[in-house]
Coordinates of C-alpha atoms and ligand atoms in Angstrom, one line a residue:
Chain A
M94 CA 0.3 -0.2 0.0
K95 CA 1.6 3.4 -0.5
I96 CA 0.5 6.6 0.9
L97 CA 0.6 10.2 -0.4
V98 CA 0.7 12.5 2.7
C99 CA -0.5 16.6 1.6
I100 CA 1.9 18.9 2.7
S101 CA 0.9 22.7 2.5
N102 CA 3.9 25.1 3.8
V103 CA 2.4 28.2 6.3
P104 CA 3.7 31.2 8.5
D105 CA 4.5 29.4 11.5
T106 CA 0.8 29.6 14.0
T107 CA 2.4 32.2 16.3
T108 CA 3.4 35.0 13.6
K109 CA 1.7 38.1 13.8
I110 CA 0.3 38.8 10.2
K111 CA 1.3 41.6 8.2
F112 CA 0.0 43.0 4.2
A113 CA 2.8 43.9 1.8
E114 CA 2.6 47.0 -0.1
G115 CA -0.8 47.4 -1.6
N116 CA -2.4 45.1 1.1
A117 CA -2.7 42.5 -1.3
S118 CA 0.3 39.8 -0.7
V119 CA 0.6 39.1 3.2
D120 CA 4.8 40.8 3.5
T121 CA 6.8 38.1 3.9
A122 CA 10.0 39.3 5.4
G123 CA 10.9 37.6 8.6
I124 CA 8.3 34.6 8.9
Q125 CA 9.1 31.1 9.9
W126 CA 7.9 29.2 7.7
V127 CA 6.6 25.4 8.9
I128 CA 4.5 21.9 7.6
N129 CA 0.5 23.2 8.4
P130 CA 0.2 21.4 11.9
W131 CA -2.5 18.8 10.1
D132 CA -0.4 17.9 7.6
E133 CA 2.3 17.6 10.2
L134 CA -0.1 15.1 12.2
S135 CA -1.2 13.8 9.0
L136 CA 2.1 12.8 8.4
T137 CA 3.0 11.5 11.5
R138 CA 0.4 9.0 11.6
A139 CA 1.2 7.9 8.1
L140 CA 4.4 7.2 9.6
E141 CA 3.1 5.2 12.3
L142 CA 1.2 2.9 10.4
K143 CA 4.3 2.0 8.5
D144 CA 6.1 1.2 11.1
N145 CA 4.0 -1.7 11.6
P146 CA 4.4 -4.2 9.3
A147 CA 1.0 -6.1 9.5
N148 CA -0.3 -2.7 8.1
G149 CA 1.4 -3.7 5.1
V150 CA 2.7 -0.4 4.3
N151 CA 5.3 0.2 1.6
S152 CA 6.3 3.7 1.1
V153 CA 4.6 7.3 2.3
T154 CA 5.7 10.3 0.4
V155 CA 4.6 13.1 0.0
V156 CA 3.8 16.0 -2.1
H157 CA 4.1 19.6 -1.8
V158 CA 2.5 22.7 -4.9
G159 CA 4.4 25.0 -4.2
T160 CA 7.8 27.6 -5.6
A161 CA 11.9 25.9 -4.5
A162 CA 11.0 28.5 -2.2
S163 CA 9.3 25.6 0.3
E164 CA 12.1 23.4 0.1
P165 CA 13.2 24.0 3.6
T166 CA 9.6 22.1 4.7
I167 CA 9.5 19.5 1.6
R168 CA 13.6 18.2 4.0
K169 CA 11.6 18.7 7.0
A170 CA 9.6 16.3 6.0
L171 CA 11.7 14.0 4.6
A172 CA 13.5 14.6 8.1
I173 CA 11.0 13.5 10.3
G174 CA 10.4 10.2 8.1
A175 CA 9.0 10.3 4.8
D176 CA 10.3 8.3 2.3
D177 CA 10.4 10.6 -0.9
A178 CA 8.6 13.9 -2.6
I179 CA 8.0 15.2 -5.0
R180 CA 6.9 19.3 -5.5
V181 CA 4.8 20.6 -8.3
N182 CA 6.9 23.6 -9.0
A183 CA 3.7 26.9 -9.3
D184 CA 2.9 29.3 -7.1
S185 CA -0.5 27.8 -5.2
S186 CA -2.9 30.0 -6.8
D187 CA -5.7 28.7 -5.4
A188 CA -7.2 25.1 -3.5
F189 CA -8.7 24.4 -7.3
F190 CA -5.5 24.6 -9.0
V191 CA -3.3 22.4 -6.2
A192 CA -5.8 20.1 -5.8
A193 CA -6.3 19.4 -9.7
Q194 CA -1.9 19.6 -9.9
I195 CA -2.6 16.9 -6.9
A196 CA -4.7 14.7 -8.5
E197 CA -3.1 14.7 -11.4
V198 CA 0.7 13.6 -9.6
V199 CA -2.4 11.0 -8.2
R200 CA -2.9 9.3 -11.8
K201 CA 0.3 8.5 -12.7
E202 CA 2.6 7.6 -9.3
Q203 CA -1.0 5.4 -8.3
F204 CA -1.5 6.0 -4.1
D205 CA -3.9 4.0 -2.0
I206 CA -4.9 6.5 0.9
I207 CA -4.3 9.7 0.0
M208 CA -3.8 11.9 3.5
C209 CA -4.9 16.2 3.5
G210 CA -5.6 18.3 6.1
I211 CA -8.7 19.9 7.5
E212 CA -7.9 22.6 6.7
S213 CA -4.0 24.7 5.5
S214 CA -3.6 28.1 8.1
D215 CA -2.9 30.3 5.8
Y216 CA -6.7 30.2 3.8
N217 CA -9.1 28.8 5.9
G218 CA -10.4 26.7 3.0
S219 CA -10.9 23.3 3.7
L220 CA -11.3 22.2 0.0
V221 CA -8.4 20.9 -1.2
G222 CA -8.5 17.0 -0.2
G223 CA -12.0 17.1 -1.5
M224 CA -11.6 18.9 -4.6
I225 CA -8.7 15.8 -5.2
S226 CA -11.0 13.2 -4.9
E227 CA -13.5 14.6 -6.6
F228 CA -10.8 15.2 -10.0
L229 CA -10.7 11.7 -9.3
G230 CA -13.6 10.4 -8.7
I231 CA -12.9 8.1 -5.6
P232 CA -14.3 8.8 -2.0
S233 CA -13.0 10.4 0.4
V234 CA -14.1 10.9 4.2
S235 CA -13.9 14.2 6.1
A236 CA -13.7 15.1 9.6
V237 CA -11.0 11.7 10.2
S238 CA -10.3 11.4 13.6
D239 CA -9.1 8.0 13.0
L240 CA -7.1 6.0 10.4
K241 CA -6.0 2.3 11.5
I242 CA -6.0 -0.5 8.0
E243 CA -7.8 -3.8 8.7
N244 CA -7.4 -6.6 6.6
G245 CA -5.8 -4.8 4.3
Q246 CA -8.8 -1.6 4.3
P247 CA -8.1 1.2 5.9
L248 CA -11.3 2.5 8.5
L249 CA -11.8 5.2 9.2
T250 CA -13.3 7.3 12.9
R251 CA -14.8 10.4 11.0
E252 CA -17.1 13.0 13.6
I253 CA -20.0 14.2 12.7
D254 CA -21.8 16.7 15.2
G255 CA -22.9 14.9 18.7
G256 CA -20.7 11.7 18.0
K257 CA -18.3 9.9 16.3
E258 CA -18.9 7.5 12.9
V259 CA -16.9 4.4 12.1
V260 CA -16.6 4.2 8.2
S261 CA -15.0 1.8 5.8
V262 CA -13.7 2.7 2.9
S263 CA -12.2 0.8 0.0
V264 CA -8.8 2.6 -1.2
P265 CA -8.3 4.5 -3.5
L266 CA -10.1 6.8 -1.0
V267 CA -8.4 10.5 0.5
A268 CA -8.6 10.8 4.1
I269 CA -9.0 14.9 5.3
V270 CA -7.6 14.7 9.0
Q271 CA -8.3 16.6 12.1
K272 CA -7.6 16.5 15.6
G273 CA -6.7 13.3 17.1
I274 CA -5.4 11.4 14.0
A275 CA -2.3 11.2 15.8
K276 CA -1.5 12.7 19.4
E277 CA 1.7 14.5 18.5
P278 CA 4.3 15.9 15.7
R279 CA 7.0 13.5 15.2
I280 CA 9.7 15.4 15.6
A281 CA 12.9 14.8 13.2
A282 CA 15.8 13.3 15.3
M283 CA 19.5 14.3 13.7
R284 CA 19.8 10.9 11.8
G285 CA 16.7 11.5 10.4
I286 CA 17.9 15.3 8.9
M287 CA 21.2 13.9 7.4
M288 CA 19.1 11.2 6.0
A289 CA 16.9 13.6 4.3
R290 CA 19.9 15.2 2.7
T291 CA 20.2 12.4 -0.2
K292 CA 16.4 11.3 0.3
P293 CA 14.5 12.3 -3.9
V294 CA 12.9 15.1 -4.7
K295 CA 11.1 14.3 -7.6
L296 CA 10.2 17.9 -9.6
V297 CA 6.7 18.0 -11.4
E298 CA 6.4 21.0 -13.6
P299 CA 2.6 22.4 -13.9
M300 CA -0.6 21.4 -16.0
A301 CA -2.5 24.3 -17.1
V302 CA -6.0 25.0 -15.0
E303 CA -6.9 28.5 -14.1
S304 CA -8.1 28.8 -10.9
L305 CA -11.5 30.0 -9.6
T306 CA -10.7 33.0 -7.1
Q307 CA -8.4 35.2 -6.5
V308 CA -7.0 37.8 -2.6
V309 CA -7.6 41.2 -4.7
V310 CA -7.0 42.5 -0.6
F311 CA -6.6 42.2 2.4
E312 CA -7.1 43.5 6.1
K313 CA -6.7 43.4 9.6
P314 CA -9.8 42.1 11.6
A315 CA -11.7 45.4 12.9
P316 CA -11.0 46.0 16.6
R317 CA -12.7 44.8 19.5
A318 CA -13.2 47.6 22.3
A319 CA -11.3 47.9 25.0
C320 CA -12.7 45.3 28.1
K321 CA -14.7 46.1 30.9
Y322 CA -13.3 44.9 34.8
I323 CA -15.4 43.7 37.1
D324 CA -14.4 43.7 40.8
A325 CA -13.0 40.4 41.8
E326 CA -15.5 40.7 44.8
N327 CA -18.6 41.6 42.9
P328 CA -18.7 38.5 40.1
A329 CA -22.0 39.2 40.4
Q330 CA -22.2 42.7 38.5
L331 CA -21.4 40.5 35.4
I332 CA -24.2 38.9 35.0
D333 CA -26.1 41.9 35.8
L334 CA -23.9 43.4 32.0
L335 CA -24.4 40.4 30.6
Q336 CA -28.1 40.9 30.5
N337 CA -29.0 44.1 30.5
E338 CA -26.2 45.8 28.6
A339 CA -24.1 42.8 26.6
K340 CA -27.8 40.9 25.8
V341 CA -26.1 37.6 26.2
I342 CA -27.6 35.9 28.7
Chain B
M278 CA -30.6 33.0 -11.9
S279 CA -31.5 31.6 -8.7
V280 CA -29.5 31.6 -4.8
L281 CA -29.7 27.4 -4.0
V282 CA -29.8 26.9 -0.4
Y283 CA -28.6 23.1 1.1
T284 CA -29.8 22.6 4.3
E285 CA -29.2 20.3 6.8
N286 CA -31.4 18.0 9.2
W287 CA -31.5 15.5 11.9
D288 CA -34.6 13.4 13.1
G289 CA -37.1 14.9 10.3
K290 CA -36.1 18.5 12.0
F291 CA -34.2 21.1 10.9
K292 CA -31.8 22.2 12.5
K293 CA -30.7 25.7 13.6
L294 CA -28.3 26.8 10.8
S295 CA -30.3 25.7 8.2
F296 CA -32.4 28.9 9.2
E297 CA -29.3 31.0 8.9
L298 CA -28.6 29.4 5.4
V299 CA -31.5 30.4 4.0
S300 CA -31.6 33.4 6.4
Y301 CA -28.3 34.5 4.3
A302 CA -28.9 33.6 1.4
S303 CA -32.3 35.6 0.8
G304 CA -29.7 38.1 1.8
V305 CA -27.3 37.3 -1.1
A306 CA -30.8 36.7 -3.6
K307 CA -32.3 40.1 -2.4
M308 CA -29.4 41.8 -3.5
A309 CA -28.9 40.0 -6.7
G310 CA -32.7 40.5 -7.4
T311 CA -33.8 36.7 -7.5
S312 CA -35.1 34.1 -5.6
V313 CA -33.9 31.5 -3.6
T314 CA -35.1 27.6 -3.6
A315 CA -34.0 25.5 -0.6
V316 CA -32.5 21.9 -1.5
S317 CA -33.6 19.5 1.4
I318 CA -32.4 15.8 1.0
G319 CA -33.6 12.9 4.1
K320 CA -37.8 12.7 5.7
V321 CA -38.7 16.1 6.4
D322 CA -42.8 16.2 6.5
D323 CA -44.4 19.3 4.7
T324 CA -44.7 21.0 8.3
E325 CA -41.5 21.2 8.4
L326 CA -40.2 22.2 5.0
K327 CA -42.7 25.0 5.2
K328 CA -40.7 26.4 7.9
L329 CA -37.9 27.1 4.8
G330 CA -40.1 29.8 4.0
N331 CA -40.7 31.5 6.9
Y332 CA -36.5 32.7 6.0
G333 CA -37.2 33.2 2.7
A334 CA -36.7 30.7 0.6
S335 CA -39.7 30.3 -2.1
K336 CA -39.4 27.2 -4.1
I337 CA -37.7 24.2 -1.7
V338 CA -36.7 20.9 -3.8
A339 CA -37.3 18.0 -1.6
V340 CA -35.3 14.7 -2.2
T341 CA -36.4 11.4 -0.4
N342 CA -34.2 8.4 -1.5
E343 CA -33.1 5.3 1.3
K344 CA -29.9 5.3 -0.3
L345 CA -29.0 8.7 0.5
S346 CA -29.2 8.1 4.5
T347 CA -25.9 8.8 5.4
L348 CA -24.0 10.8 4.1
D349 CA -21.5 10.0 1.4
N350 CA -20.4 13.3 -0.1
Q351 CA -19.4 12.2 -3.3
A352 CA -23.6 10.7 -3.4
Y353 CA -25.1 13.7 -2.3
A354 CA -22.9 16.2 -4.1
S355 CA -24.2 15.0 -7.6
V356 CA -27.7 15.4 -5.9
I357 CA -27.3 19.0 -5.6
S358 CA -24.9 19.7 -8.5
E359 CA -28.0 18.1 -10.6
I360 CA -30.4 20.5 -8.8
A361 CA -28.3 23.7 -8.9
L362 CA -28.5 22.8 -12.3
K363 CA -31.4 22.2 -13.3
E364 CA -32.4 25.1 -11.4
N365 CA -30.0 27.2 -13.1
S366 CA -28.2 28.7 -9.9
G367 CA -25.6 31.0 -10.2
V368 CA -25.0 31.2 -6.1
I369 CA -24.4 28.1 -4.1
I370 CA -24.6 28.3 -0.2
I371 CA -23.9 25.7 2.4
S372 CA -22.3 25.5 6.0
N373 CA -19.0 24.8 6.5
N374 CA -19.9 22.0 9.6
N375 CA -18.1 18.6 9.1
A376 CA -21.4 18.6 6.2
G377 CA -20.0 21.1 3.8
K378 CA -16.6 20.5 4.0
A379 CA -17.0 18.0 2.6
I380 CA -19.4 19.1 -0.2
A381 CA -18.5 22.2 -0.9
P382 CA -15.8 20.7 -2.6
R383 CA -16.7 18.3 -5.0
L384 CA -19.6 20.3 -5.4
S385 CA -16.7 22.7 -7.2
V386 CA -15.2 20.4 -9.3
R387 CA -18.3 19.3 -11.0
L388 CA -19.5 22.9 -11.6
K389 CA -16.5 24.5 -11.9
A390 CA -17.9 26.6 -9.2
G391 CA -14.9 29.2 -7.3
V392 CA -15.3 28.6 -3.3
G393 CA -15.3 31.4 -0.7
S394 CA -15.4 29.0 2.1
G395 CA -16.4 30.4 6.2
V396 CA -18.3 33.4 4.7
S397 CA -19.4 35.5 7.3
R398 CA -21.1 38.7 5.6
L399 CA -23.2 39.3 2.9
P400 CA -20.9 39.4 -0.8
L401 CA -19.0 43.0 -0.5
N402 CA -19.7 43.4 -4.0
L403 CA -21.9 41.4 -6.9
N404 CA -19.5 42.4 -9.6
P405 CA -17.4 41.4 -10.3
F406 CA -18.3 38.9 -7.3
T407 CA -16.4 39.7 -3.9
V408 CA -17.1 38.4 -0.3
Y409 CA -15.0 38.5 2.7
K410 CA -13.5 35.4 4.1
R411 CA -11.1 34.9 7.5
T412 CA -8.0 33.7 6.4
Y413 CA -4.5 33.3 8.7
S414 CA -7.2 31.3 11.3
G415 CA -9.0 35.3 11.8
N416 CA -5.4 37.2 11.4
A417 CA -7.0 38.4 8.5
F418 CA -10.0 39.0 6.3
A419 CA -9.6 39.1 2.8
H420 CA -11.0 40.6 0.0
L421 CA -11.9 36.8 -2.2
V422 CA -13.2 37.4 -5.6
I423 CA -14.6 34.7 -7.6
K424 CA -14.2 34.0 -10.7
S425 CA -16.7 31.3 -12.3
D426 CA -19.9 31.7 -13.9
I427 CA -21.3 30.1 -10.3
K428 CA -20.0 30.3 -7.1
I429 CA -20.3 28.2 -3.9
L430 CA -20.5 30.1 -0.6
T431 CA -19.9 28.2 3.3
L432 CA -20.9 30.3 6.0
A433 CA -20.0 30.2 9.2
Q434 CA -21.8 28.6 11.3
N435 CA -23.9 31.0 13.6
S436 CA -22.1 33.8 12.8
F437 CA -25.8 35.6 11.1
D438 CA -28.0 36.9 12.1
L439 CA -31.3 34.7 11.5
A440 CA -34.4 36.7 9.2
E441 CA -37.3 36.7 8.7
T442 CA -39.4 37.0 6.6
P443 CA -43.2 37.6 6.8
G444 CA -45.5 36.6 3.9
N445 CA -43.6 35.1 2.1
S446 CA -45.1 32.3 0.2
C447 CA -43.6 29.2 -0.6
M448 CA -43.7 26.3 -3.0
I449 CA -42.6 22.1 -2.0
E450 CA -41.4 20.0 -5.1
N451 CA -40.5 16.2 -4.3
F452 CA -37.9 15.3 -6.7
S453 CA -37.0 11.9 -7.3
L454 CA -33.7 10.5 -8.4
T455 CA -31.5 6.8 -9.0
V456 CA -29.1 7.1 -6.6
D457 CA -26.2 5.4 -8.8
E458 CA -25.1 2.8 -6.1
A459 CA -21.5 2.8 -7.5
H460 CA -21.2 6.4 -6.0
L461 CA -22.8 4.7 -2.6
K462 CA -19.2 4.1 -1.2
T463 CA -19.3 4.7 2.3
V464 CA -19.9 2.1 4.8
V465 CA -20.3 2.8 8.3
K466 CA -20.0 0.6 11.1
D467 CA -20.7 2.4 13.8
V468 CA -22.1 4.9 15.2
Q469 CA -21.6 6.8 19.3
K470 CA -23.8 9.9 19.3
Q471 CA -24.2 12.1 22.7
T472 CA -27.6 12.6 22.7
G473 CA -28.9 15.7 25.3
K474 CA -26.3 17.8 24.9
I475 CA -25.8 21.4 23.6
L476 CA -23.6 21.2 20.6
L477 CA -20.2 23.4 20.9
T478 CA -20.7 24.3 17.6
D479 CA -24.2 25.5 17.2
A480 CA -24.9 26.8 21.0
D481 CA -25.1 30.6 22.0
I482 CA -23.3 30.6 24.9
V483 CA -19.7 29.1 25.9
V484 CA -18.5 28.0 29.0
S485 CA -14.4 27.6 28.4
G486 CA -12.2 26.3 31.1
G487 CA -8.2 26.9 30.4
R488 CA -5.1 24.7 32.5
G489 CA -5.9 28.1 35.2
M490 CA -8.8 25.2 36.4
K491 CA -5.2 23.5 37.4
S492 CA -7.2 20.0 37.9
P493 CA -9.9 17.5 36.4
D494 CA -11.6 17.4 39.8
N495 CA -12.4 21.4 39.7
W496 CA -14.5 21.8 37.1
S497 CA -18.1 21.6 38.6
P498 CA -18.3 24.9 38.7
L499 CA -18.1 25.8 35.6
T500 CA -19.7 23.1 34.4
E501 CA -22.7 23.9 36.6
L502 CA -22.7 27.5 35.1
A503 CA -22.7 26.5 31.9
S504 CA -25.8 24.1 32.5
L505 CA -27.4 27.2 34.2
L506 CA -26.7 29.5 31.3
G507 CA -27.9 26.8 28.8
A508 CA -24.4 26.7 28.0
A509 CA -22.7 24.2 26.4
T510 CA -18.3 23.4 28.2
A511 CA -15.6 24.1 26.0
C512 CA -11.9 23.9 26.5
S513 CA -8.4 25.0 25.8
R514 CA -6.0 22.6 23.8
P515 CA -3.3 21.8 26.5
V516 CA -6.6 20.8 29.3
S517 CA -7.8 18.3 26.3
D518 CA -4.4 16.6 25.6
E519 CA -4.2 15.9 29.3
G520 CA -7.9 14.4 29.2
W521 CA -9.3 17.0 31.3
R522 CA -11.9 16.9 29.6
P523 CA -13.1 15.1 26.2
H524 CA -11.5 16.2 22.5
D525 CA -15.0 17.8 21.2
E526 CA -14.0 20.5 23.6
H527 CA -11.3 21.8 22.4
T528 CA -12.0 24.8 21.0
G529 CA -8.9 27.1 18.5
Q530 CA -7.1 26.4 15.6
T531 CA -6.4 22.7 15.5
G532 CA -9.7 22.1 16.9
K533 CA -13.5 23.4 16.9
I534 CA -13.9 27.2 15.8
I535 CA -16.9 28.6 16.9
A536 CA -18.7 31.9 16.9
P537 CA -21.4 31.7 19.9
N538 CA -23.0 35.0 21.1
L539 CA -20.4 34.5 24.6
Y540 CA -17.3 32.8 25.4
I541 CA -16.6 32.6 29.0
A542 CA -12.9 32.0 28.9
V543 CA -11.7 31.1 33.1
G544 CA -8.4 30.0 33.4
I545 CA -7.1 30.6 29.7
S546 CA -4.7 32.3 28.4
G547 CA -5.8 33.5 25.2
A548 CA -3.0 32.7 22.9
T549 CA -3.4 33.5 19.4
Q550 CA -4.0 29.3 18.6
H551 CA -6.9 29.6 21.2
L552 CA -8.2 32.7 20.1
A553 CA -7.6 31.6 16.2
G554 CA -10.8 29.5 17.6
I555 CA -12.9 32.3 19.3
S556 CA -12.0 35.4 17.8
S557 CA -15.5 35.6 16.1
S558 CA -17.3 35.2 19.2
K559 CA -19.4 38.3 19.8
Y560 CA -18.6 38.8 23.2
I561 CA -16.0 37.5 24.8
V562 CA -15.4 37.0 28.8
A563 CA -12.0 36.4 30.2
I564 CA -11.9 35.5 33.6
N565 CA -8.3 35.0 35.1
T566 CA -6.0 35.5 37.8
D567 CA -3.2 37.4 35.3
K568 CA -4.3 40.3 34.6
D569 CA -1.2 40.9 32.0
A570 CA -3.1 37.4 30.2
P571 CA -3.8 38.1 26.3
I572 CA -7.1 37.0 26.6
F573 CA -8.5 40.3 27.5
E574 CA -7.0 41.7 25.1
A575 CA -9.7 40.1 23.0
A576 CA -11.9 40.5 25.6
Q577 CA -15.2 43.0 26.7
Y578 CA -16.3 41.5 30.0
G579 CA -13.0 40.5 32.5
I580 CA -12.0 39.8 36.2
V581 CA -9.0 39.4 37.5
G582 CA -9.2 37.2 39.9
D583 CA -9.0 32.6 41.2
A584 CA -11.2 30.9 39.2
M585 CA -12.0 28.7 42.1
K586 CA -13.8 32.0 44.1
I587 CA -14.9 33.4 41.2
L588 CA -17.0 30.7 39.5
P589 CA -19.6 30.0 42.2
K590 CA -20.6 33.5 42.6
L591 CA -21.4 33.6 39.3
V592 CA -23.5 30.4 39.7
E593 CA -24.8 32.1 42.7
A594 CA -25.8 34.9 41.7
V595 CA -27.2 33.4 38.2
K596 CA -29.7 31.0 40.1
A597 CA -30.1 33.9 41.8
K598 CA -31.9 36.1 38.4
K599 CA -33.6 32.8 38.1
Ligands
FAD111 C1 0.7 24.1 16.5 C2 -0.1 24.9 17.7 C3 -1.7 24.4 17.2 C4 -1.8 25.3 19.0 N1 -3.8 25.3 19.0 C5 -4.8 25.0 19.8 C6 -5.9 25.0 19.7 O1 -6.0 24.9 18.8 N2 -6.6 25.9 20.9 C7 -5.8 26.0 22.4 O2 -6.8 26.0 23.0 N3 -4.5 26.1 22.2 C8 -3.8 25.6 21.4 N4 -2.2 25.7 20.7 C9 -1.3 25.8 22.4 C10 -2.0 27.3 22.7 O3 -0.6 27.7 22.6 C11 -1.7 27.5 24.2 O4 -0.3 26.5 24.6 C12 -2.5 27.4 25.1 O5 -3.8 27.4 24.2 C13 -2.5 27.3 26.5 O6 -3.6 27.0 27.5 P1 -4.4 27.2 28.4 O7 -4.9 29.4 28.5 O8 -5.0 26.4 28.9 O9 -3.1 27.1 29.0 P2 -2.0 28.4 30.3 O10 -1.2 29.1 28.7 O11 -1.1 28.0 30.9 O12 -2.9 29.4 30.5 C14 -3.5 29.1 31.5 C15 -4.0 30.4 32.7 O13 -4.8 30.5 33.6 C16 -4.5 31.6 34.4 N5 -4.4 31.1 35.8 C17 -4.0 30.4 36.6 N6 -4.7 30.2 37.5 C18 -5.6 30.1 38.1 C19 -6.6 31.1 38.9 N7 -6.9 30.1 39.4 N8 -8.0 31.4 38.0 C20 -7.9 32.0 37.3 N9 -7.0 32.0 35.7 C21 -5.9 31.6 36.4 C22 -3.4 31.9 34.3 O14 -3.0 33.2 34.2 C23 -3.0 31.6 33.0 O15 -3.1 32.9 31.7 C24 -1.3 25.2 20.1 C25 -0.5 25.0 19.6 C26 0.2 25.1 18.7 C27 1.9 25.4 18.2

């Protein structure tokens, strides 16, 4: 069985976002780039599955759509333990574009399980995984918090309103993962970092695909009103304010 | 051109988010000078279906097919896209919840329709079609232009006020279809569902605890306050990681993203990753011993003090009001 993990390259989650001239893009100066948090967990789970030979996972490949600037993020994924990587050499203009490129990679290389994070922490789109599955005409399971392989078949736990559902789906499939898929992201050890240098990164040129959306301008969230403090000796006043001023209880 | 809205039901009743979705769709339709068609999949009787009319739907397409009883997103997307084409829909509105996140991207590819996900306001402009969209987990907002002929918008839950349209008349059309068995690939093996609990993503009020609660044994005044307020309970990530509270209560960047009317954060420092999940709340209350905790910058009301002393007093105060 072959697993493909889709990774997105995003600013560290503590980054104070600033915009470049004209506010049409984010100012990348000084940004620390990381693997999107969900993708890091999804890679971790893929590697855990491979660790146990009973699961029959032969390889874990990562794929990224991006320019050479994101090489360090790809190397990091290899250092964590992915066997090899594929980079589609293009600016990731929108989810539709990215998903179309990854679907093409899957068509050529044939993977059994394609893992995507539930969203990327930059565009918060929650789109790429579902789009890949539709491009390929294969099933997808969303909000997956556990992925196992039993008798050669993937068994997935997905979150539904107010609970969980365990579903089985035949391969190939796209698993769109969220919290719970792995406990902690796996960290690259020194040996992994050394090995990553020689692991193969295959470069693929993009297909011509037109993006469907475009950001024209960014803005900062509206500032919130200053905090009104209530005396710790008299918390009942808070209830009063919530009832009569904010009118929310 | 019409605005199509996909509604959701549970046990034959519409979820509250369905009325939000129809209210939002009516707002878009009004801007575009057109009407709203709502899609309902599953067994819902006519009296319940008609409720969508109160929020502005002028037509309801009701799909009942036994085979569509579990969410198979491939099958659902094919049904919705068929209806969208038949109704000549220019804009399709879906929830940004788990089901919506599974369906919207598939529809997008089927219809070659660009998606504005997680919107909470009406479009800024119809030509070019521009939406206001949360990005960088709430640290920035984008004006996103959707260039395709058909546009899909997914609406953040709890973000749009219900708007009734009195006197609106609506018709119901039963839609029969044949479901392609080949499309039904999701086999459900087991379901675990809590009943009687207020869902975090639906809740108007949320009481949430962080590491400042000190121990899992200290939660009873917090849950009591929540139940008195009819609120759902939530927590920060370390709290669920420690196993003090269940994982489905974790809010924030890597947990649930919610937008209640009131979010009460108790013993939560207010890290950016936590705020990413709650910053769309209408009111935030912070209770924290540290007057410099960043949560106070996000809050409209704050109490600097020990949660263990304050929570019981809040419980008393709420009881006194009843
Ligand atoms: C990639 C990534 C993703 C993350 N995603 C999330 C996420 O989704 N959600 C999330 O919550 N975190 C997330 N985190 C973790 C986040 O950075 C913070 O570590 C976490 O939110 C802190 O939780 P806390 O506020 O409960 O604890 P702390 O930061 O330890 O804060 C505890 C607070 O309680 C106060 N306190 C102590 N005693 C009392 C008392 N007696 N009464 C009242 N107040 C008291 C303290 O003053 C302090 O402010 C993420 C981190 C990373 C790196």
